[in-house]
């Protein structure tokens, strides 16, 4: 059995670690690329959202490397993601690409269903080992998140263009290479040092922009056309509303770990703009705009895949939030036709606007 | 003077209007319905709504705007979260009242109480009491009003299951004659789609009417009982968590299983999320078996009538030709 899974940013680092820890053969799909998207868009339904198309591409590409079992998350609505795995499986079936599908999702009747599904992958390895593997995976997710966060601070202040990106890649590889829970802390330390070694101008004035919206397009740099890097290079410090480890704690551990940032803080302030959850991260998106405005951010950019239902609800409400809080917002919609050049132009215009607003504010208060 | 409550002729109108009307009238309201869909109503909806929203939501914006123009005292827009256990309506229905409130100026008070029966069907009582309270009724009075409304709803569903379409069933409820079954039809087609798409003659380019005129008997998923729909949908690997999509998919697969229809037409709205998934599933299941002709039509505000007519004609020709050849 060779297990694989779809890409979503650096999620492959913790997942790969977990499988290796359990001595399960794992194949990581090649990084998302134009080819991945072309393969996916060709075979997926036209109006399906971008993540599904990229997933299909991932599965087709990784089949070439001998993977035979897909592990996917699921859900029970109302966002489309809950039915992804099954639609993808039917599409692959018609393409005669044979996969064994294991979907991890909230059980319909009994917790036993979920445990049986986990067993399909873990075989008869003891549960305690499985639990340790999950813990180990979570720590790796925490580590990659911390390094990514550091890059947000460093990139707009770097003295040599591109230095942060090179360091980020090295640092993530460092964490990826740590092959046991014991060696992870040292690897994280080395990763931190790599990041801190990037020469920066600490006094450079920067704008602060929050990137909010749908989780997949936020986390997968190919899907968002490297928006964080582009913003950073324009002298913007970024904060992303969803980090992988926070999401894991919120949704898989049911918020078990305390003292961790949680999307709870967004849901609390979504009302009165949006008074009900709408599936996916729609409610969090509206709330995060309010929250970041209160934190004094200069602007927020919502990213969503074309036809994403919960985010469209949020999108139609964001202009009102922006009007009330005075924080400009912009929406970027991603699909297989999105081009990087077009996005950069829009980002530049948005950043210009924020600069002007920022100067006006300073002129008034000084 | 009774309170005038507006109900937009959109979204779940074709499922629940008879019940909602009775309920609101029993509570002492006067029900006003927005006009039939016109180019003007759709255009005003498109102007008020974000571009990326699906066609039915844009249209619903237009109907709400029409109610505003009509100057009603309240607009009845219950937040339709869930109408069945462990199921949802689509996410946009969950956010629809907020989308409307943030984007349509001059809105009268909106009755946006949530209908959420995801955990238990008894949770509908919350909804009944809260809506009743708007009209100053006690929980008991509200419940009695709802009980009467429920009876109307049951009669309505019975009529649909006998083969009537929503507009026809509503007329029967209003005391008019049931339309005669068309005995000249030489073939039967199933039209599968969301009620707010296939039953709105403007949005659907009157697909159902055209098919009937061309000599076809038309069946929709709403002509099946709940058990039949569930039997159809039981072939899927996982329970579908959208009520409307479960009905559509179950309907299509059940008609396929029964083998009594000569063709299946799937009508989807542009940018509809659930349609993009269930349409794909329906098509793959039907094509894999390869027995029943299948066609999918996508609708949006730019759809031209001529294109739809051509495709319908071609499909009918093909179905008839297949029959004589077979």
XYZ file of C-alpha atoms in Angstrom:
692
model
C 0.000 0.000 0.000
C 1.302 3.411 -0.993
C -0.698 6.244 0.542
C -1.042 9.700 -0.921
C -3.060 12.854 -0.233
C -3.780 16.149 -1.997
C -1.571 19.186 -1.537
C -2.498 22.183 0.566
C 0.511 24.405 1.188
C 2.950 22.896 3.682
C 0.455 20.289 4.856
C 2.617 17.637 3.236
C 5.300 18.173 5.914
C 3.213 16.996 8.902
C 1.352 14.319 6.925
C 4.510 12.796 5.531
C 6.017 12.772 9.026
C 2.984 10.975 10.462
C 2.983 8.246 7.846
C 6.728 7.719 8.126
C 6.433 7.521 11.906
C 3.896 4.714 11.431
C 6.127 2.978 8.845
C 3.509 3.441 6.124
C 4.644 3.924 2.541
C 3.741 7.429 1.473
C 4.129 9.292 -1.821
C 3.863 13.075 -1.788
C 2.400 14.420 -5.051
C 4.680 16.701 -7.091
C 4.139 20.346 -6.063
C 1.080 21.955 -7.671
C 2.030 23.321 -11.087
C 0.496 24.421 -14.358
C 0.470 20.773 -15.361
C -1.446 19.775 -12.225
C -4.064 22.400 -12.931
C -4.366 21.550 -16.611
C -4.861 17.870 -15.823
C -7.439 18.741 -13.171
C -9.374 21.344 -15.130
C -9.625 18.979 -18.083
C -11.229 16.217 -16.066
C -13.197 17.997 -13.345
C -16.665 19.528 -13.663
C -16.441 23.017 -15.112
C -18.101 24.808 -12.203
C -16.392 22.854 -9.474
C -14.181 25.035 -7.334
C -10.435 25.308 -7.894
C -9.333 23.020 -5.027
C -11.207 20.081 -6.535
C -9.512 20.636 -9.873
C -6.074 20.771 -8.263
C -6.866 17.667 -6.180
C -7.682 15.708 -9.331
C -4.441 16.945 -10.874
C -2.510 15.866 -7.767
C -4.022 12.394 -7.889
C -3.326 11.920 -11.590
C 0.274 13.054 -11.238
C 1.012 10.997 -8.169
C -0.470 7.882 -9.760
C 2.494 8.013 -12.113
C 4.669 7.507 -9.042
C 2.825 4.399 -7.934
C 0.421 5.630 -5.260
C -2.624 3.400 -4.791
C -4.500 4.722 -1.768
C -5.905 8.219 -1.299
C -6.459 9.643 2.132
C -8.850 12.586 2.185
C -10.776 14.542 4.759
C -14.542 14.841 4.411
C -17.389 16.635 6.089
C -21.131 16.846 6.298
C -21.931 20.139 4.723
C -23.067 22.520 3.650
C -19.805 23.371 1.881
C -19.009 21.266 -1.196
C -15.809 19.967 0.342
C -17.789 17.312 2.197
C -18.539 15.587 -1.086
C -15.195 16.195 -2.805
C -13.640 12.805 -2.166
C -16.583 10.926 -3.648
C -16.919 13.044 -6.770
C -13.170 12.822 -7.274
C -13.319 9.073 -6.879
C -16.073 8.764 -9.518
C -14.067 10.925 -11.923
C -10.931 8.843 -11.403
C -12.963 5.665 -11.797
C -14.185 6.787 -15.230
C -10.597 7.641 -16.162
C -9.671 4.077 -15.209
C -7.279 5.397 -12.564
C -7.769 2.941 -9.761
C -7.411 4.173 -6.227
C -8.460 2.831 -2.912
C -10.239 5.734 -1.197
C -10.179 6.357 2.548
C -12.197 9.344 3.729
C -11.735 10.609 7.261
C -14.891 12.426 8.290
C -17.339 12.770 11.145
C -19.056 9.376 11.393
C -22.697 9.051 10.357
C -23.778 6.714 13.101
C -20.975 5.694 15.374
C -17.412 6.726 16.173
C -16.461 3.160 15.214
C -16.890 4.097 11.537
C -14.101 6.629 11.777
C -11.824 4.270 13.692
C -12.417 1.531 11.096
C -11.392 3.937 8.374
C -8.228 4.914 10.203
C -7.519 1.210 10.632
C -7.691 0.751 6.848
C -4.517 2.778 6.683
C -2.768 2.021 9.941
C -3.378 -1.716 9.871
C -2.855 -3.274 13.296
C -0.415 -0.734 14.649
C -1.281 0.040 18.279
C -3.589 3.022 18.888
C -1.079 4.663 21.174
C 1.350 4.784 18.277
C -1.336 6.343 16.076
C -2.030 8.968 18.720
C 1.677 9.729 19.033
C 1.863 10.054 15.263
C -0.960 12.602 15.281
C 0.798 14.556 18.048
C 4.026 14.486 16.081
C 2.242 15.666 12.935
C 0.654 18.508 14.851
C 4.025 19.642 16.209
C 5.429 19.683 12.691
C 2.475 21.781 11.543
C 3.152 24.175 14.441
C 6.790 24.394 13.415
C 6.101 25.160 9.738
C 3.497 27.732 10.771
C 5.995 29.481 13.032
C 8.554 29.677 10.241
C 5.962 30.950 7.768
C 4.933 33.617 10.265
C 8.557 34.717 10.622
C 8.763 35.145 6.866
C 5.800 37.568 6.984
C 7.772 39.860 9.282
C 11.096 39.511 7.508
C 10.147 39.704 3.833
C 8.973 43.349 3.671
C 12.122 44.401 5.527
C 14.718 42.284 3.716
C 17.777 44.118 2.387
C 18.425 41.742 -0.483
C 15.474 40.880 -2.666
C 14.613 37.195 -2.561
C 16.704 36.420 0.521
C 13.628 35.578 2.615
C 12.277 33.137 0.046
C 15.569 31.253 -0.097
C 15.781 31.115 3.696
C 12.137 30.008 3.982
C 12.722 27.101 1.655
C 15.838 26.016 3.569
C 14.098 26.364 6.918
C 11.059 24.336 5.860
C 13.329 21.641 4.415
C 15.124 21.556 7.739
C 11.843 20.805 9.534
C 10.807 18.358 6.841
C 14.065 16.428 7.301
C 13.638 15.951 11.047
C 12.774 12.268 11.142
C 11.552 11.734 14.694
C 9.751 13.634 17.448
C 13.117 13.743 19.277
C 14.994 15.574 16.557
C 12.200 18.043 15.758
C 13.028 20.714 18.401
C 16.641 20.971 17.234
C 15.520 21.182 13.618
C 13.077 23.952 14.518
C 15.879 25.848 16.223
C 18.080 25.556 13.150
C 15.144 26.709 11.002
C 14.665 29.763 13.238
C 18.344 30.604 12.971
C 18.202 30.388 9.180
C 15.332 32.843 9.158
C 16.958 35.208 11.636
C 20.105 35.293 9.551
C 18.311 37.163 6.758
C 19.615 40.754 6.847
C 16.795 43.244 7.431
C 16.163 46.933 7.925
C 14.224 46.990 11.187
C 13.170 50.608 10.875
C 11.648 50.422 7.439
C 8.003 51.539 7.555
C 5.662 48.829 6.350
C 1.952 48.482 5.717
C -0.005 45.725 7.415
C -2.437 43.723 5.333
C -4.448 40.685 6.369
C -5.052 37.887 3.903
C -8.425 36.333 4.680
C -10.866 33.968 3.012
C -11.121 30.352 2.020
C -8.639 27.942 3.596
C -7.341 26.117 0.523
C -6.643 29.214 -1.549
C -5.041 30.812 1.520
C -2.736 27.911 2.273
C -1.747 26.720 -1.191
C 0.670 29.229 -2.756
C 0.071 27.873 -6.243
C -3.654 28.505 -5.879
C -3.158 32.085 -4.660
C -0.364 32.907 -7.087
C 2.116 33.452 -4.259
C 0.201 36.417 -2.961
C 2.112 36.543 0.324
C 5.441 36.773 -1.456
C 4.225 39.495 -3.812
C 2.790 41.549 -0.972
C 5.971 41.125 1.045
C 8.101 42.308 -1.840
C 5.874 45.381 -2.124
C 6.818 46.229 1.448
C 3.710 44.819 3.095
C 3.691 42.806 6.284
C 1.125 40.068 5.904
C -0.955 38.181 8.411
C -2.943 35.182 7.293
C -6.249 34.508 9.028
C -5.903 30.714 8.956
C -2.741 28.813 9.850
C -2.671 25.042 9.426
C -2.011 24.177 13.070
C -4.780 26.474 14.303
C -7.183 24.883 11.886
C -6.146 21.412 13.076
C -6.762 22.405 16.672
C -10.122 24.034 15.880
C -11.537 21.303 13.692
C -9.774 18.037 14.455
C -9.001 18.459 18.142
C -12.254 20.372 18.753
C -10.300 23.226 20.294
C -8.796 20.908 22.888
C -5.534 22.827 23.115
C -5.947 26.106 24.931
C -3.768 29.195 24.587
C -3.590 28.779 20.817
C -4.984 31.306 18.367
C -8.398 30.097 17.306
C -10.928 31.125 14.689
C -13.305 31.600 17.622
C -12.056 35.183 17.846
C -13.391 35.853 14.339
C -16.756 34.190 14.821
C -17.421 36.340 17.870
C -17.294 39.585 15.872
C -19.029 38.488 12.643
C -22.389 39.640 13.964
C -24.194 41.984 13.177
C -22.930 41.660 9.615
C -23.453 37.928 9.296
C -25.598 36.375 11.978
C -25.325 32.720 11.160
C -22.686 30.262 10.112
C -22.790 29.582 6.372
C -20.461 26.624 6.014
C -16.797 26.666 5.075
C -15.136 29.763 6.492
C -17.720 32.327 5.396
C -18.551 33.497 8.886
C -14.882 33.604 9.885
C -14.059 35.655 6.808
C -16.543 38.387 7.707
C -15.424 38.244 11.338
C -11.742 38.353 10.471
C -12.241 41.569 8.466
C -13.813 43.175 11.532
C -11.114 41.769 13.815
C -8.165 42.908 11.690
C -9.710 46.355 11.280
C -9.862 46.629 15.077
C -6.222 45.522 15.263
C -5.316 48.545 13.171
C -4.480 46.755 9.939
C -4.266 48.951 6.846
C -6.280 46.594 4.657
C -7.584 43.095 4.068
C -7.630 40.929 0.956
C -10.168 38.153 0.619
C -9.170 35.190 -1.528
C -11.627 32.599 -2.719
C -11.980 30.023 -5.448
C -14.477 30.929 -8.172
C -18.016 29.708 -7.244
C -17.113 29.115 -3.567
C -20.508 29.348 -1.892
C -19.696 30.421 1.685
C -17.150 32.989 0.512
C -19.609 34.572 -1.916
C -21.899 35.249 1.036
C -18.947 36.858 2.818
C -17.904 38.745 -0.301
C -21.283 40.388 -0.614
C -21.097 41.553 3.002
C -17.476 42.758 3.130
C -18.125 46.139 1.434
C -20.378 47.060 4.370
C -17.735 45.990 6.895
C -15.193 48.072 5.031
C -17.502 51.091 4.999
C -18.189 50.843 8.737
C -14.611 50.198 9.860
C -12.814 52.389 7.316
C -10.437 49.559 6.413
C -10.273 48.971 2.649
C -10.899 45.419 1.482
C -10.395 43.737 -1.855
C -11.570 40.389 -3.186
C -9.479 38.160 -5.433
C -11.180 35.215 -7.105
C -9.019 32.352 -8.228
C -9.658 29.861 -10.991
C -7.730 28.179 -13.775
C -7.838 31.380 -15.817
C -6.282 33.619 -13.177
C -2.965 35.080 -14.241
C -0.186 36.224 -11.950
C 0.474 39.477 -13.836
C -3.135 40.580 -13.527
C -3.108 39.889 -9.822
C 0.135 41.812 -9.264
C -1.359 44.854 -11.000
C -4.365 44.743 -8.728
C -2.183 44.277 -5.656
C -0.047 47.274 -6.632
C -3.118 49.447 -7.061
C -4.486 48.296 -3.716
C -1.180 48.881 -1.927
C -0.953 52.373 -3.472
C -4.383 53.152 -2.133
C -3.402 51.936 1.322
C -0.237 54.062 1.235
C -2.240 57.157 0.447
C -4.730 56.412 3.190
C -1.879 55.744 5.602
C -0.223 59.087 4.795
C -3.484 60.957 5.194
C -4.010 59.382 8.583
C -0.501 60.342 9.690
C -0.890 63.894 8.397
C -4.064 64.247 10.421
C -2.703 62.814 13.652
C 0.721 64.499 13.657
C -55.770 47.134 8.569
C -53.938 43.817 8.340
C -50.175 43.735 8.169
C -48.948 43.240 4.607
C -46.255 40.576 4.391
C -44.299 40.130 1.188
C -43.108 36.739 -0.036
C -40.674 36.805 -2.954
C -41.536 34.485 -5.822
C -38.084 32.941 -5.670
C -35.937 30.296 -3.996
C -38.167 27.965 -1.975
C -41.411 29.620 -3.096
C -42.265 26.593 -5.229
C -41.950 24.245 -2.259
C -43.441 26.152 0.610
C -45.620 28.994 -0.640
C -49.006 27.353 0.078
C -47.896 26.545 3.619
C -46.317 29.920 4.307
C -49.350 31.743 2.935
C -51.772 29.817 5.122
C -49.534 30.243 8.166
C -49.150 33.990 7.757
C -52.851 34.472 7.030
C -53.799 32.492 10.105
C -51.560 34.780 12.105
C -53.474 37.749 10.749
C -51.205 38.906 7.943
C -52.090 39.759 4.389
C -49.775 37.982 1.953
C -48.396 39.815 -1.047
C -46.330 37.955 -3.638
C -43.771 39.590 -5.866
C -44.599 39.689 -9.567
C -43.742 36.979 -12.052
C -40.119 37.061 -13.096
C -39.449 39.574 -15.834
C -36.331 40.904 -17.462
C -36.691 43.975 -15.243
C -36.847 42.014 -11.983
C -33.799 39.973 -12.954
C -31.844 43.053 -14.030
C -32.514 44.842 -10.755
C -31.416 41.723 -8.892
C -28.199 41.508 -10.878
C -27.469 45.153 -10.053
C -27.843 44.663 -6.313
C -25.985 41.378 -6.006
C -22.302 40.434 -6.333
C -21.375 39.148 -9.793
C -20.151 35.825 -8.504
C -23.446 34.783 -6.930
C -25.481 32.138 -8.687
C -28.446 32.957 -10.912
C -31.183 32.016 -8.385
C -29.693 34.293 -5.725
C -29.476 37.210 -8.160
C -33.068 36.595 -9.146
C -34.139 36.424 -5.518
C -32.498 39.828 -4.952
C -34.687 41.146 -7.781
C -37.833 39.745 -6.202
C -36.958 41.223 -2.814
C -36.400 44.581 -4.513
C -39.830 44.174 -6.119
C -41.360 43.718 -2.652
C -39.590 46.849 -1.461
C -41.072 48.752 -4.398
C -44.514 47.387 -3.567
C -44.168 48.894 -0.100
C -45.022 45.930 2.106
C -44.816 46.168 5.897
C -42.655 43.065 6.319
C -40.662 40.820 4.040
C -40.785 37.134 4.857
C -37.288 35.715 4.329
C -36.859 32.881 6.794
C -33.248 31.773 7.089
C -33.564 28.309 5.591
C -30.775 26.441 7.330
C -32.130 22.942 7.239
C -35.480 21.329 6.517
C -34.469 17.765 7.251
C -32.387 15.924 9.796
C -28.646 16.010 9.133
C -29.148 17.974 5.935
C -28.711 21.543 4.807
C -29.965 23.879 2.161
C -27.064 25.463 0.251
C -24.741 27.894 2.120
C -26.120 30.889 0.271
C -29.568 30.239 1.719
C -27.995 30.352 5.164
C -26.559 33.781 4.488
C -29.288 35.137 2.227
C -31.082 37.389 4.763
C -27.754 39.021 5.669
C -26.754 39.432 2.036
C -30.058 41.180 1.368
C -29.891 43.367 4.459
C -26.374 44.604 3.666
C -27.128 45.342 0.026
C -30.722 46.490 -0.494
C -31.417 49.954 0.879
C -34.814 50.980 2.206
C -35.715 47.486 3.302
C -38.798 47.131 5.526
C -38.380 44.903 8.608
C -37.387 41.401 7.551
C -38.757 38.263 9.189
C -35.556 36.222 8.998
C -36.187 33.666 11.722
C -34.154 30.536 11.147
C -35.737 27.270 10.089
C -33.280 24.717 11.376
C -34.362 21.118 11.661
C -30.912 19.658 11.268
C -30.913 18.134 14.732
C -34.604 17.449 15.179
C -37.800 18.211 13.296
C -39.290 19.452 16.566
C -36.976 22.473 16.354
C -39.491 23.976 13.935
C -41.447 25.072 17.030
C -38.870 27.793 17.692
C -39.560 29.177 14.261
C -43.327 29.010 14.702
C -43.273 30.837 18.035
C -40.894 33.539 16.887
C -42.824 34.327 13.718
C -46.078 34.250 15.696
C -44.613 36.734 18.170
C -44.051 39.215 15.327
C -47.838 39.255 14.916
C -48.407 39.357 18.671
C -49.681 35.804 18.895
C -49.121 33.411 21.755
C -47.148 30.195 21.199
C -50.399 28.216 21.256
C -52.101 30.444 18.687
C -49.019 30.259 16.492
C -48.889 26.518 16.768
C -52.544 26.191 15.792
C -51.933 28.442 12.811
C -49.003 26.285 11.798
C -51.044 23.123 12.174
C -53.544 24.395 9.624
C -50.710 25.464 7.352
C -49.206 22.018 7.671
C -52.433 20.436 6.422
C -52.344 22.640 3.351
C -48.733 21.609 2.801
C -49.583 17.923 3.013
C -52.359 18.345 0.435
C -49.946 20.240 -1.776
C -47.342 17.487 -1.606
C -50.012 14.872 -2.380
C -50.981 16.809 -5.506
C -47.358 16.964 -6.625
C -46.973 13.252 -6.076
C -50.022 12.674 -8.261
C -48.068 14.234 -11.108
C -49.064 17.908 -10.977
C -46.487 20.655 -11.261
C -46.305 23.314 -8.514
C -48.259 26.016 -10.355
C -51.011 23.521 -11.217
C -51.135 22.211 -7.668
C -51.407 25.741 -6.286
C -54.362 26.369 -8.581
C -56.085 23.217 -7.375
C -55.554 24.348 -3.795
C -57.129 27.664 -4.753
C -60.224 25.745 -5.855
C -59.721 25.554 -9.590
C -60.004 22.460 -11.782
C -57.032 20.141 -12.128
C -55.656 20.281 -15.671
C -56.476 17.286 -17.851
C -53.641 14.839 -18.362
C -52.327 15.117 -21.887
C -53.031 11.824 -23.628
C -51.463 12.868 -26.904
C -47.958 12.813 -25.484
C -45.863 10.155 -27.157
C -42.908 10.265 -24.793
C -42.033 11.004 -21.199
C -39.096 13.115 -20.108
C -37.735 13.783 -16.649
C -36.624 17.353 -16.013
C -34.192 17.418 -13.116
C -33.301 20.689 -11.453
C -33.763 22.983 -8.495
C -37.403 24.035 -8.122
C -36.517 27.729 -8.440
C -34.880 27.049 -11.788
C -37.160 24.620 -13.546
C -40.519 26.039 -12.411
C -39.730 29.682 -13.130
C -40.731 29.990 -16.791
C -38.606 33.084 -17.369
C -35.380 31.712 -15.930
C -35.770 28.249 -17.426
C -36.784 29.670 -20.824
C -40.000 27.763 -20.186
C -38.299 24.422 -20.785
C -41.171 22.466 -19.240
C -43.807 24.333 -21.254
C -41.862 23.875 -24.474
C -41.401 20.153 -23.913
C -45.114 19.737 -23.261
C -45.966 21.656 -26.394
C -43.624 19.430 -28.340
C -45.624 16.419 -27.248
C -43.747 15.202 -24.187
C -45.089 14.345 -20.779
C -42.852 15.972 -18.167
C -41.960 14.536 -14.774
C -39.826 16.205 -12.132
C -38.275 14.865 -8.923
C -41.183 16.465 -7.037
C -43.583 13.973 -8.616
C -41.837 11.196 -6.674
C -42.504 10.330 -3.071
C -39.800 10.850 -0.475
C -39.252 7.073 -0.264
C -38.676 6.792 -4.008
C -36.206 9.668 -3.948
C -34.326 8.051 -1.095
C -34.247 4.747 -2.877
C -32.695 6.433 -5.894
C -30.115 8.255 -3.853
C -29.173 5.170 -1.846
C -26.880 4.143 -4.700
C -24.480 6.953 -3.848
C -21.496 6.079 -1.656
C -22.402 8.751 0.896
C -25.566 10.487 1.995
C -25.984 13.828 0.207
C -26.207 16.571 2.784
C -28.060 19.111 0.630
C -31.809 18.494 0.732
C -32.519 19.917 -2.714
C -29.624 18.082 -4.336
C -30.619 14.850 -2.644
C -34.085 15.217 -4.154
C -32.667 15.994 -7.590
C -30.091 13.237 -7.634
C -32.447 10.732 -6.093
C -35.110 11.703 -8.609
C -32.810 11.270 -11.578
C -31.440 7.928 -10.410
C -34.897 6.649 -9.494
C -36.329 7.590 -12.902
C -33.356 5.833 -14.438
C -33.941 2.744 -12.311
C -37.662 2.617 -13.073
C -36.833 2.893 -16.756
C -40.140 4.633 -17.466
C -38.719 7.833 -18.927
C -37.396 8.209 -22.443
C -34.849 10.859 -21.556
C -33.486 12.940 -18.702
C -32.740 16.666 -18.894
C -30.670 18.177 -16.128
C -31.107 21.915 -15.664
C -28.355 23.656 -13.702
C -27.781 27.289 -12.861
C -24.489 28.979 -13.641
C -22.132 29.004 -10.653
C -24.430 26.772 -8.579
C -22.138 24.921 -6.188
C -24.223 21.860 -5.412
C -25.234 21.487 -9.072
C -21.589 21.324 -10.089
C -21.163 18.258 -7.901
C -24.511 16.490 -8.221
C -24.820 17.231 -11.933
C -21.493 15.499 -12.381
C -22.605 12.499 -10.337
C -25.966 12.175 -12.108
C -24.347 12.412 -15.516
C -21.656 9.852 -14.712
C -24.127 7.359 -13.242
C -26.525 7.673 -16.174
C -23.891 7.618 -18.891
C -22.111 4.644 -17.365
C -25.242 2.572 -17.771
C -25.838 4.171 -21.157
C -29.530 3.291 -21.458
C -31.289 6.621 -21.146
C -30.438 9.728 -23.204
C -29.215 12.554 -21.020
C -28.711 16.257 -21.601
C -27.509 19.004 -19.324
C -28.543 22.641 -19.765
C -26.820 25.495 -17.965
C -28.716 28.698 -17.307
C -27.509 32.183 -16.500
C -28.655 35.730 -17.087
C -27.033 35.714 -20.521
C -28.587 32.489 -21.766
C -30.195 32.974 -25.172
C -33.571 31.451 -25.885
C -32.640 30.343 -29.387
C -29.786 28.172 -28.123
C -31.996 26.444 -25.584
C -34.742 25.817 -28.142
C -32.286 24.311 -30.614
C -30.883 21.971 -28.010
C -34.338 20.885 -26.835
C -35.418 20.177 -30.409
C -32.295 18.189 -31.125
C -32.757 16.203 -27.933
C -36.394 15.421 -28.702
C -35.493 14.362 -32.241
C -32.774 12.112 -30.916
C -35.033 10.490 -28.304
C -37.798 9.844 -30.863
C -35.359 8.582 -33.457
C -33.777 6.245 -30.964
C -37.172 4.814 -30.182
C -38.111 4.082 -33.784
C -34.641 2.707 -34.467
C -34.697 0.534 -31.363
